[in-house]
GROMACS .gro file of C-alpha atoms in nm:
model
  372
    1UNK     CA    1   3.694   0.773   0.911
    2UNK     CA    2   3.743   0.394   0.960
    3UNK     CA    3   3.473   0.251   1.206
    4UNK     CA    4   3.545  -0.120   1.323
    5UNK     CA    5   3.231  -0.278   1.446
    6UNK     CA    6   3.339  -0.638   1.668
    7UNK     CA    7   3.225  -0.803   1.940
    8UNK     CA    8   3.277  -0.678   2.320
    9UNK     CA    9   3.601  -0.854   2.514
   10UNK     CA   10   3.483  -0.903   2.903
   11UNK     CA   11   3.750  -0.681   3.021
   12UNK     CA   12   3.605  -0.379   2.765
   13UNK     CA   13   3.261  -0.387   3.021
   14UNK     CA   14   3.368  -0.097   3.208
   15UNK     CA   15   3.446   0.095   2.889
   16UNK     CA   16   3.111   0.051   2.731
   17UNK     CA   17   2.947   0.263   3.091
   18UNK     CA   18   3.182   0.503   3.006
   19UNK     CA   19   3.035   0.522   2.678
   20UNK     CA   20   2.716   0.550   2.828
   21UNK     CA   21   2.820   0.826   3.103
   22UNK     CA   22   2.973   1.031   2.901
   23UNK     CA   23   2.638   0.985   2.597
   24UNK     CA   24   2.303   0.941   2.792
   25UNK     CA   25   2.070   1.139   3.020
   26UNK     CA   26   2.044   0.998   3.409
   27UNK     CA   27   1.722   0.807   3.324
   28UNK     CA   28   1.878   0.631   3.010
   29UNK     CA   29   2.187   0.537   3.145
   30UNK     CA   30   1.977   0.368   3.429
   31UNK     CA   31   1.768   0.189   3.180
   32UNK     CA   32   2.022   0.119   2.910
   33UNK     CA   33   2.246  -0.048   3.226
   34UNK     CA   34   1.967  -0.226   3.303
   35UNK     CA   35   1.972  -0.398   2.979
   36UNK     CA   36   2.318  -0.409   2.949
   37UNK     CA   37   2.396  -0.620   3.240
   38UNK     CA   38   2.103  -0.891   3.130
   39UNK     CA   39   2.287  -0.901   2.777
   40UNK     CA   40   2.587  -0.993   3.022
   41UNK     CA   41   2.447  -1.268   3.191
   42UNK     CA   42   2.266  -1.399   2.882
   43UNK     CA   43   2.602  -1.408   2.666
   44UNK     CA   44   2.738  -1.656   2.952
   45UNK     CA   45   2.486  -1.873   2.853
   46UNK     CA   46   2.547  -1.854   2.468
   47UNK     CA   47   2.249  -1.646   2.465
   48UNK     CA   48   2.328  -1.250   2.411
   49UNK     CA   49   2.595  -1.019   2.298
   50UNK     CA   50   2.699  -0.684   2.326
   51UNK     CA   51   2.883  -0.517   1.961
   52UNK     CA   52   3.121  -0.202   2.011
   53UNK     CA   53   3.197   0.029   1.709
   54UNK     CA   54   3.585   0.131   1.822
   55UNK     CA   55   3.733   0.419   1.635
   56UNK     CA   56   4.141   0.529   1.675
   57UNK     CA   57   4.122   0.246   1.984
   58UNK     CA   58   3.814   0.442   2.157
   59UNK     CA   59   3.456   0.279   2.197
   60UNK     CA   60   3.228   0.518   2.054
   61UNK     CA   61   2.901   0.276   1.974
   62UNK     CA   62   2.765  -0.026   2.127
   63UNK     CA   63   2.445  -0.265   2.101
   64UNK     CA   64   2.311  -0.549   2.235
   65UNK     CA   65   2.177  -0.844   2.176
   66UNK     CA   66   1.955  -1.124   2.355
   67UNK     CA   67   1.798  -1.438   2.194
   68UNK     CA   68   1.486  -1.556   2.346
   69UNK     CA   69   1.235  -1.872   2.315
   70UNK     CA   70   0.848  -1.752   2.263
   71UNK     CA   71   0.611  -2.046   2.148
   72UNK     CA   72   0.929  -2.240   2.013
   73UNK     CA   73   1.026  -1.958   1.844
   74UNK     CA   74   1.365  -1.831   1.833
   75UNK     CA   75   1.330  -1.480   1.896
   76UNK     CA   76   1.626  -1.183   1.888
   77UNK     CA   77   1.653  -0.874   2.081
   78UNK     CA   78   1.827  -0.512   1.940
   79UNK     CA   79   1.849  -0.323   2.242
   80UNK     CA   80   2.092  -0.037   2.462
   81UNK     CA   81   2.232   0.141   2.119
   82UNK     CA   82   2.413   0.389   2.199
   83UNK     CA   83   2.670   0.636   1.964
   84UNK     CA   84   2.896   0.875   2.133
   85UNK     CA   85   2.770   1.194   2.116
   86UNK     CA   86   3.076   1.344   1.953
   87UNK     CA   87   3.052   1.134   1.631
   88UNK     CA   88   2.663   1.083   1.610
   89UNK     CA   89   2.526   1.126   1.201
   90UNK     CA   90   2.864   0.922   1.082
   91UNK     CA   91   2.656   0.593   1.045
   92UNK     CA   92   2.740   0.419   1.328
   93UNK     CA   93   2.401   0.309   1.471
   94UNK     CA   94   2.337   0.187   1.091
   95UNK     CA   95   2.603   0.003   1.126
   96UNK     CA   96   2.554  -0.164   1.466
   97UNK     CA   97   2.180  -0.251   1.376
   98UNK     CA   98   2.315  -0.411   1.079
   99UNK     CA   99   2.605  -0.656   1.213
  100UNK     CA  100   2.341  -0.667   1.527
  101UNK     CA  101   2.063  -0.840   1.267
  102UNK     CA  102   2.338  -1.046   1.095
  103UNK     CA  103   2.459  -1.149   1.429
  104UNK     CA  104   2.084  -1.283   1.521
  105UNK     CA  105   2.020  -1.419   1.203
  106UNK     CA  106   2.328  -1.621   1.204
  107UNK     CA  107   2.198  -1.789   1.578
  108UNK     CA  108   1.888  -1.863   1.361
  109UNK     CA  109   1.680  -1.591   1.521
  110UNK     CA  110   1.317  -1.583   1.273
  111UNK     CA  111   1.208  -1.274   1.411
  112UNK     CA  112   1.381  -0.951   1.528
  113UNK     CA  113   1.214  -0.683   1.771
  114UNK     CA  114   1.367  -0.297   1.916
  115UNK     CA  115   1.183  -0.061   2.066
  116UNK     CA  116   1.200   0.306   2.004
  117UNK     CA  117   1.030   0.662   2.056
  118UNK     CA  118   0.927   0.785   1.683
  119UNK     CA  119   0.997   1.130   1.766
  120UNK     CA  120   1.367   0.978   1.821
  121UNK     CA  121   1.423   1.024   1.479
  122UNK     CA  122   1.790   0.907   1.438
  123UNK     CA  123   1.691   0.551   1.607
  124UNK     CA  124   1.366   0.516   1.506
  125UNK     CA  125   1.430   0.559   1.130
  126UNK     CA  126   1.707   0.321   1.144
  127UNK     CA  127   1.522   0.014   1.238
  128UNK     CA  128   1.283   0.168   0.978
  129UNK     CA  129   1.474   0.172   0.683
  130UNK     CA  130   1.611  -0.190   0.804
  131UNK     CA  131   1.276  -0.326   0.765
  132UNK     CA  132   1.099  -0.330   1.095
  133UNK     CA  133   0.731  -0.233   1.106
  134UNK     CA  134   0.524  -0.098   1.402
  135UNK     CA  135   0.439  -0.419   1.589
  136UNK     CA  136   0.127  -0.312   1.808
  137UNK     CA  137  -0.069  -0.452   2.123
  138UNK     CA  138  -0.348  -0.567   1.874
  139UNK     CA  139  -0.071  -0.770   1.681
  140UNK     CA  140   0.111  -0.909   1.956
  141UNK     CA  141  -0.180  -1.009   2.165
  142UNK     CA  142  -0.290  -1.191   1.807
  143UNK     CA  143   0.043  -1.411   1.766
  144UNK     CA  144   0.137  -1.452   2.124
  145UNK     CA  145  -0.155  -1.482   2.279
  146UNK     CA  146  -0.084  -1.385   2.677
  147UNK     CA  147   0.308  -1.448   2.619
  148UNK     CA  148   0.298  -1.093   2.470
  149UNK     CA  149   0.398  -1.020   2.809
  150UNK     CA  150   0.725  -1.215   2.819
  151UNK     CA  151   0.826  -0.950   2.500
  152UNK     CA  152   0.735  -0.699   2.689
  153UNK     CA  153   0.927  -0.828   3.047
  154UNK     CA  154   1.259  -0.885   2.788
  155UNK     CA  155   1.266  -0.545   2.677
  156UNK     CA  156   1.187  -0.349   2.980
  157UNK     CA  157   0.844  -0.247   2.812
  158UNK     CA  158   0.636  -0.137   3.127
  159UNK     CA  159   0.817   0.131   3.210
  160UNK     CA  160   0.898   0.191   2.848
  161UNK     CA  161   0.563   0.401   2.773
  162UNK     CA  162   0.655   0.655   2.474
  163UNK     CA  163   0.831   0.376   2.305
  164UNK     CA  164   0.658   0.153   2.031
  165UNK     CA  165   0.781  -0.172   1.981
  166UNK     CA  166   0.905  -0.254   1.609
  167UNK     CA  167   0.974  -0.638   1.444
  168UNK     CA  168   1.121  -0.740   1.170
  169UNK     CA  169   1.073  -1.102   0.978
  170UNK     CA  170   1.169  -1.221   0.655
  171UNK     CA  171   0.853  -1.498   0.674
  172UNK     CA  172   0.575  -1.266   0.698
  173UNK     CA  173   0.407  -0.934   0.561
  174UNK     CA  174   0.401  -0.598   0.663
  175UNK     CA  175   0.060  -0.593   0.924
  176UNK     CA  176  -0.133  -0.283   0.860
  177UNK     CA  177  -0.071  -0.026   1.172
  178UNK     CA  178  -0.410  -0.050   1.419
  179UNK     CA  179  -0.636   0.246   1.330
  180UNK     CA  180  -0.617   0.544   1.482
  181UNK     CA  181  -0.976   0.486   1.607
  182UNK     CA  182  -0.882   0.162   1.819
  183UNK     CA  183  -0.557   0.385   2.007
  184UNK     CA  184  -0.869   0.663   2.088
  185UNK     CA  185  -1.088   0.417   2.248
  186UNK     CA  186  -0.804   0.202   2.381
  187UNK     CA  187  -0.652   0.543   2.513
  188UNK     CA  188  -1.016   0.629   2.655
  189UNK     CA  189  -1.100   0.301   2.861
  190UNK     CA  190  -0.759   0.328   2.987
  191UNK     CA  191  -0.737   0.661   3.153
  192UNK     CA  192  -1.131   0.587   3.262
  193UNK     CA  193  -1.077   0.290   3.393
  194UNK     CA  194  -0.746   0.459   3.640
  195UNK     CA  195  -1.036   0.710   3.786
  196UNK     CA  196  -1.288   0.372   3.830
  197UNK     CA  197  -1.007   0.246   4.053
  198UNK     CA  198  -0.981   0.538   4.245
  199UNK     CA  199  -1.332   0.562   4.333
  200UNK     CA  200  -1.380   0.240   4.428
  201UNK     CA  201  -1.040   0.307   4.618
  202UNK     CA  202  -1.232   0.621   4.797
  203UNK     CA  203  -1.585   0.414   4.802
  204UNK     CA  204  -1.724   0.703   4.605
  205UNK     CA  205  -2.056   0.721   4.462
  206UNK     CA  206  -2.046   0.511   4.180
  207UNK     CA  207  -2.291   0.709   3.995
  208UNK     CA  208  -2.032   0.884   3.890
  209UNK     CA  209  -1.854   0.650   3.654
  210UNK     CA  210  -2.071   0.749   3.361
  211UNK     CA  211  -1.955   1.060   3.470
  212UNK     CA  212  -1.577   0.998   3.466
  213UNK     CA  213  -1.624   0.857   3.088
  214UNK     CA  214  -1.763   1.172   3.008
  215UNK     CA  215  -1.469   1.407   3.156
  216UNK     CA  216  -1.217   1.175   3.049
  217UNK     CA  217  -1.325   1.146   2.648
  218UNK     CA  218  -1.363   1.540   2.715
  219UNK     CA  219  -1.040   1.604   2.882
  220UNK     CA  220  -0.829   1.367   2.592
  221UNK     CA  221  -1.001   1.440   2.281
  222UNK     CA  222  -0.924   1.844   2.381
  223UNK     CA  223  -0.575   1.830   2.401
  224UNK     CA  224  -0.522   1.579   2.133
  225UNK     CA  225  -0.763   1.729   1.857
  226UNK     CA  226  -0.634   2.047   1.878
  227UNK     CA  227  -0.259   1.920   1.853
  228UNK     CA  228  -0.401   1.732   1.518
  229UNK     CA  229  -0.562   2.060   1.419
  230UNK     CA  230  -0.265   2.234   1.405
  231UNK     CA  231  -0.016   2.003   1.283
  232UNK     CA  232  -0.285   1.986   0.951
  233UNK     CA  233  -0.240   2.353   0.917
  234UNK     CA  234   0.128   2.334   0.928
  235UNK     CA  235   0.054   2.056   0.607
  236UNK     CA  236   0.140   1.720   0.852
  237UNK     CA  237  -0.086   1.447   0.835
  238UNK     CA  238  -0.079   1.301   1.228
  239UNK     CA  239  -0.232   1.002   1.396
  240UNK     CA  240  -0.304   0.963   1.785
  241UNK     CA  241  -0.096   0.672   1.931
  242UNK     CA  242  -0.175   0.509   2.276
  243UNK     CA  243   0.061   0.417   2.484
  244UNK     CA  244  -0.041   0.071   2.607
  245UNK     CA  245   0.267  -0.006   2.849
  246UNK     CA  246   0.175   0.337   2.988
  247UNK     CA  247  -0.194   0.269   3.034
  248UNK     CA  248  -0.082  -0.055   3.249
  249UNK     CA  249   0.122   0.106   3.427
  250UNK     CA  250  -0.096   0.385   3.512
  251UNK     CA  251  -0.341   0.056   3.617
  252UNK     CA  252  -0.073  -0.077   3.874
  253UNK     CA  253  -0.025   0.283   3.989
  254UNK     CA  254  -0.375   0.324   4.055
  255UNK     CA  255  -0.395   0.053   4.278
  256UNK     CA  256  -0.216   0.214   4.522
  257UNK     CA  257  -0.362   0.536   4.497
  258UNK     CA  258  -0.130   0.732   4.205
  259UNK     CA  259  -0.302   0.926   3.957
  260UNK     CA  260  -0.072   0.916   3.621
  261UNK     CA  261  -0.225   0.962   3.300
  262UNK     CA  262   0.039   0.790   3.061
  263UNK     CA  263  -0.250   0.740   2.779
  264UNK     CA  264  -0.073   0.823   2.404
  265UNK     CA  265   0.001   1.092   2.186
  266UNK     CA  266  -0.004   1.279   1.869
  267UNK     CA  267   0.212   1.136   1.593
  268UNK     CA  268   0.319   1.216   1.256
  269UNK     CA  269   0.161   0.936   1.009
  270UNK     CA  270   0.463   0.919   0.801
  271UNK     CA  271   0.677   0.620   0.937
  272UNK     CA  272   1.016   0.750   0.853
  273UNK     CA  273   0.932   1.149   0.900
  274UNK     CA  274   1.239   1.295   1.021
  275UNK     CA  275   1.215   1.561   1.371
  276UNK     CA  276   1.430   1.836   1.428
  277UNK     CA  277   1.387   1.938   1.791
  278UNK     CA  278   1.549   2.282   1.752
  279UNK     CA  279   1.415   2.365   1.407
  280UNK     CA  280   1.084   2.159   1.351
  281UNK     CA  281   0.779   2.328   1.285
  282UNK     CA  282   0.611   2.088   1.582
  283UNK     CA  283   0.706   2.320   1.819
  284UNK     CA  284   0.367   2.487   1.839
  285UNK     CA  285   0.163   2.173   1.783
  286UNK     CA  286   0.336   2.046   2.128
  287UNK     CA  287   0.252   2.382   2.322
  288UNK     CA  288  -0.102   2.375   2.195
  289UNK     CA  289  -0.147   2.040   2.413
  290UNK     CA  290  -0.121   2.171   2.777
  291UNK     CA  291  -0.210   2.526   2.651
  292UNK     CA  292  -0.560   2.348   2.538
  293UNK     CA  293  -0.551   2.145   2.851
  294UNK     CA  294  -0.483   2.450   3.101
  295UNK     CA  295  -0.760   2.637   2.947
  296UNK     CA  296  -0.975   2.330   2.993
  297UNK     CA  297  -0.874   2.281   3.375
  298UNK     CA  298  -0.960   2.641   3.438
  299UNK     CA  299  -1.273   2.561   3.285
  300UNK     CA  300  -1.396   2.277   3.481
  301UNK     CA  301  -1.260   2.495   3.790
  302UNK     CA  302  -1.497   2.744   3.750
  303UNK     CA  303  -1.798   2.534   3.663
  304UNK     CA  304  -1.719   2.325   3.983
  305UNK     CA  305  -1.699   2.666   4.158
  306UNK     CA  306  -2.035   2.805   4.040
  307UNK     CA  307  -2.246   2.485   3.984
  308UNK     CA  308  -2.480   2.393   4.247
  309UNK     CA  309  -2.571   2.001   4.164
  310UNK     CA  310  -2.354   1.781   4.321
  311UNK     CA  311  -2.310   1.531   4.042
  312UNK     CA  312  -2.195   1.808   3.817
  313UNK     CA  313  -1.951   2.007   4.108
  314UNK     CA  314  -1.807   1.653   4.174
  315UNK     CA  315  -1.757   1.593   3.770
  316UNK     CA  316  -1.609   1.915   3.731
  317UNK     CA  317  -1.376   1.836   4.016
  318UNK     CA  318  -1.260   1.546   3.861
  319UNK     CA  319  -1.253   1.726   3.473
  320UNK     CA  320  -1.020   2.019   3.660
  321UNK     CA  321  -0.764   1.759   3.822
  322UNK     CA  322  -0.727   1.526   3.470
  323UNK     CA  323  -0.671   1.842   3.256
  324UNK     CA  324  -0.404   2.001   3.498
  325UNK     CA  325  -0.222   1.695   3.502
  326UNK     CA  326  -0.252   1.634   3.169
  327UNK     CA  327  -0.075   2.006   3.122
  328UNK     CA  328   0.157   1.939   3.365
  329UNK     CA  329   0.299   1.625   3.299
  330UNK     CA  330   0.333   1.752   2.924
  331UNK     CA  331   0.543   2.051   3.057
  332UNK     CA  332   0.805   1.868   3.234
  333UNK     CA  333   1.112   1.873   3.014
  334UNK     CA  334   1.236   1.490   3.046
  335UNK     CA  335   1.282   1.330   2.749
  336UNK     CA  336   1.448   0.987   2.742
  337UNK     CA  337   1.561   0.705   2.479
  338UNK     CA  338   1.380   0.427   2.727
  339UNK     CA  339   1.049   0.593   2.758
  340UNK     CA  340   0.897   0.917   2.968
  341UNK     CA  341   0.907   1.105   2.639
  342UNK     CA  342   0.576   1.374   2.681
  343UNK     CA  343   0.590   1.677   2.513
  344UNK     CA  344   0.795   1.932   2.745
  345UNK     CA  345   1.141   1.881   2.669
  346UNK     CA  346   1.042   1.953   2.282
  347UNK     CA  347   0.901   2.256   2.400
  348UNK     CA  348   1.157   2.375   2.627
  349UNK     CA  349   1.431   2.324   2.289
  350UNK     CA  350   1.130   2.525   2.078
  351UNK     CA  351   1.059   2.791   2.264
  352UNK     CA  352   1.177   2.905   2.612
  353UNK     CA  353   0.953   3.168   2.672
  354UNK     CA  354   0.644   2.967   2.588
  355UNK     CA  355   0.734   2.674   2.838
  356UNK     CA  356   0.813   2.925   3.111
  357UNK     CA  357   0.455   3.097   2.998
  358UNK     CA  358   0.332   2.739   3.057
  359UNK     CA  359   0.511   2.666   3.411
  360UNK     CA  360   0.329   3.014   3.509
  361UNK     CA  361  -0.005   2.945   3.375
  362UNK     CA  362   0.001   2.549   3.566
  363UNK     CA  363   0.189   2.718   3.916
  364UNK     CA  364  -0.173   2.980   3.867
  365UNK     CA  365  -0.432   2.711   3.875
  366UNK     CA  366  -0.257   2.519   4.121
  367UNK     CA  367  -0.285   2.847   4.350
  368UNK     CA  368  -0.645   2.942   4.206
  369UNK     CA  369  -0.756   2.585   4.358
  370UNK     CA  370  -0.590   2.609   4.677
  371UNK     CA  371  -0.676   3.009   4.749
  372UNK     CA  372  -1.064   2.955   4.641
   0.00000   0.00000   0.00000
């Protein structure tokens, strides 16, 4: 099969959103569009691209490609790949990523960024294996200073949250990834400090912010140690990730009164391990989550139910409403390329009967609360 990789003529725009009609979800076409159309207006100016992969006079591949200034560094963009889904595993993304890396290095581009989801194996491990490295909050915060931001506005990045973003430089080392200690804690503060800005939204007692740390660290550590606990018995070494575009988002949310918990999730450590949504062993590790976190909410309902001190009915209260949305946010199956990519889809592809068993079990403590 003979794959031409070029450069995208003006009039072949409206063929490329074919490519992405007829090859992404709703969510992803929106967001890959989205990106799309800025590589559009950036190429007028000398500073973007878009590359098709064209087989027997089709379009079944594209990428683009922006070129941004960051502290006088020239910066490049990989973003919006997309393979038909009728000749996805033929090497086409491989081949994209690599005439879209010669294509920035040749505008003198020193450093390279994409972002993907790691359970998107066939994306993720192709930046990967092209030498781009997890580039975290940590890192960014350390070389940009506040500018991090601008990365984050070029690539779409707040609403990304799921998505890690990934770098690649021929100047500098591999960074070691942030320990998995700093995502906890990071993860933690985050999700805490959404509930501090709903109290003070509420004017609620404020004695019960040592409170909220307390149900919070509770409600996470649940659901994510067990997930870890599991995935060990199955022989796979994992690592929790936050999701820091998610946690500021959930921050901006808050301040208008929206509750979404958007904090991280269980990983495999291996950078380059390979998922297999229909066969993968995972399966269970992602229905132990809101299984653990259902069990939890009922929990908390029940102390809340039988306690008599205020401090601990209102705690409990707040325990029962993070853990069922916790389970039910991780049993809605969306799953996208740009981000939103929680645990049910994975599930739904595992095991049907177990995220119907799930759908049940939420639907019952949604009732219990209301009834009682």
């Amino acid at each position: 099969m003979c794959i031409i990789v070029r450069e995208m003529q003006p009039s072949e725009k409206k063929a490329v959103g074919e490519l992405f009609k007829r090859s992404l979800s709703i969510i992803d076409r929106v967001i890959f569009q989205l990106a799309f159309e800025d590589t559009q207006r950036r190429a007028r100016k000398q500073n973007g691209g878009t590359l098709i992969a064209e087989y027997d006079r089709k379009i079944v591949g594209s990428a683009s490609m922006r070129i941004q200034v960051v502290k006088s560094k020239r910066i490049g963009f990989i973003d919006a790949l997309v393979t038909d889904r009728e000749f996805r595993g033929r090497g086409i993304g491989r081949s994209l990523v690599d005439n879209a890396i010669t294509w920035l290095e040749k505008r003198g581009c020193e450093v390279i960024y994409a972002t993907a989801d790691r359970y998107n194996s066939p994306s993720w491990n192709i930046f990967i294996h092209r030498g781009f490295y997890p580039y975290e909050l940590p890192h960014q915060f350390r070389e940009y200073g506040i500018n991090f931001l601008r990365l984050w506005f070029e690539e779409l990045y707040f609403i990304g949250f799921g998505t890690f973003f990934l770098r690649r430089s021929k100047d500098q080392g591999k960074p070691r990834e942030t320990g998995e200690l700093w995502h906890l804690l990071f993860a933690l503060l985050g999700l805490s400090v959404v509930l501090w800005i709903q109290l003070l939204r509420s004017q609620g007692p404020l004695i019960l912010i040592p409170a909220i740390c307390v149900v919070v660290a509770f409600s996470i550590l649940t659901h994510e140690f067990i997930q870890k606990l599991a995935a060990r018995k199955l022989g796979l070494e994992t690592t929790f990730k936050a999701w820091d575009s998610g946690i500021l988002f959930s921050w901006f949310l808050a301040l208008f009164g929206v509750f979404f918990p958007a904090y991280g999730s269980v990983y495999v450590r291996r950078l380059d391990w390979w998922y297999d949504p229909k066969k993968d062993r995972m399966g269970v590790v992602f229905a132990l989550g809101p299984i653990s976190s259902s069990i939890l909410s009922l929990t908390f309902w029940v102390i809340s139910t039988l306690a008599t001190d205020n401090l601990l009915i209102e705690s409990a209260k707040i325990g029962y409403t993070i853990s069922l949305l916790i389970a039910i946010l991780n049993i809605i199956p969306i799953q996208t390329a740009g981000g939103f990519t929680w645990d049910g889809k994975k599930i739904l592809t595992w095991n049907k009967v177990v995220w119907i068993l799930l759908v049940l079990a939420t639907t019952a403590l949604i009732v219990l609360d209301v009834i009682f």
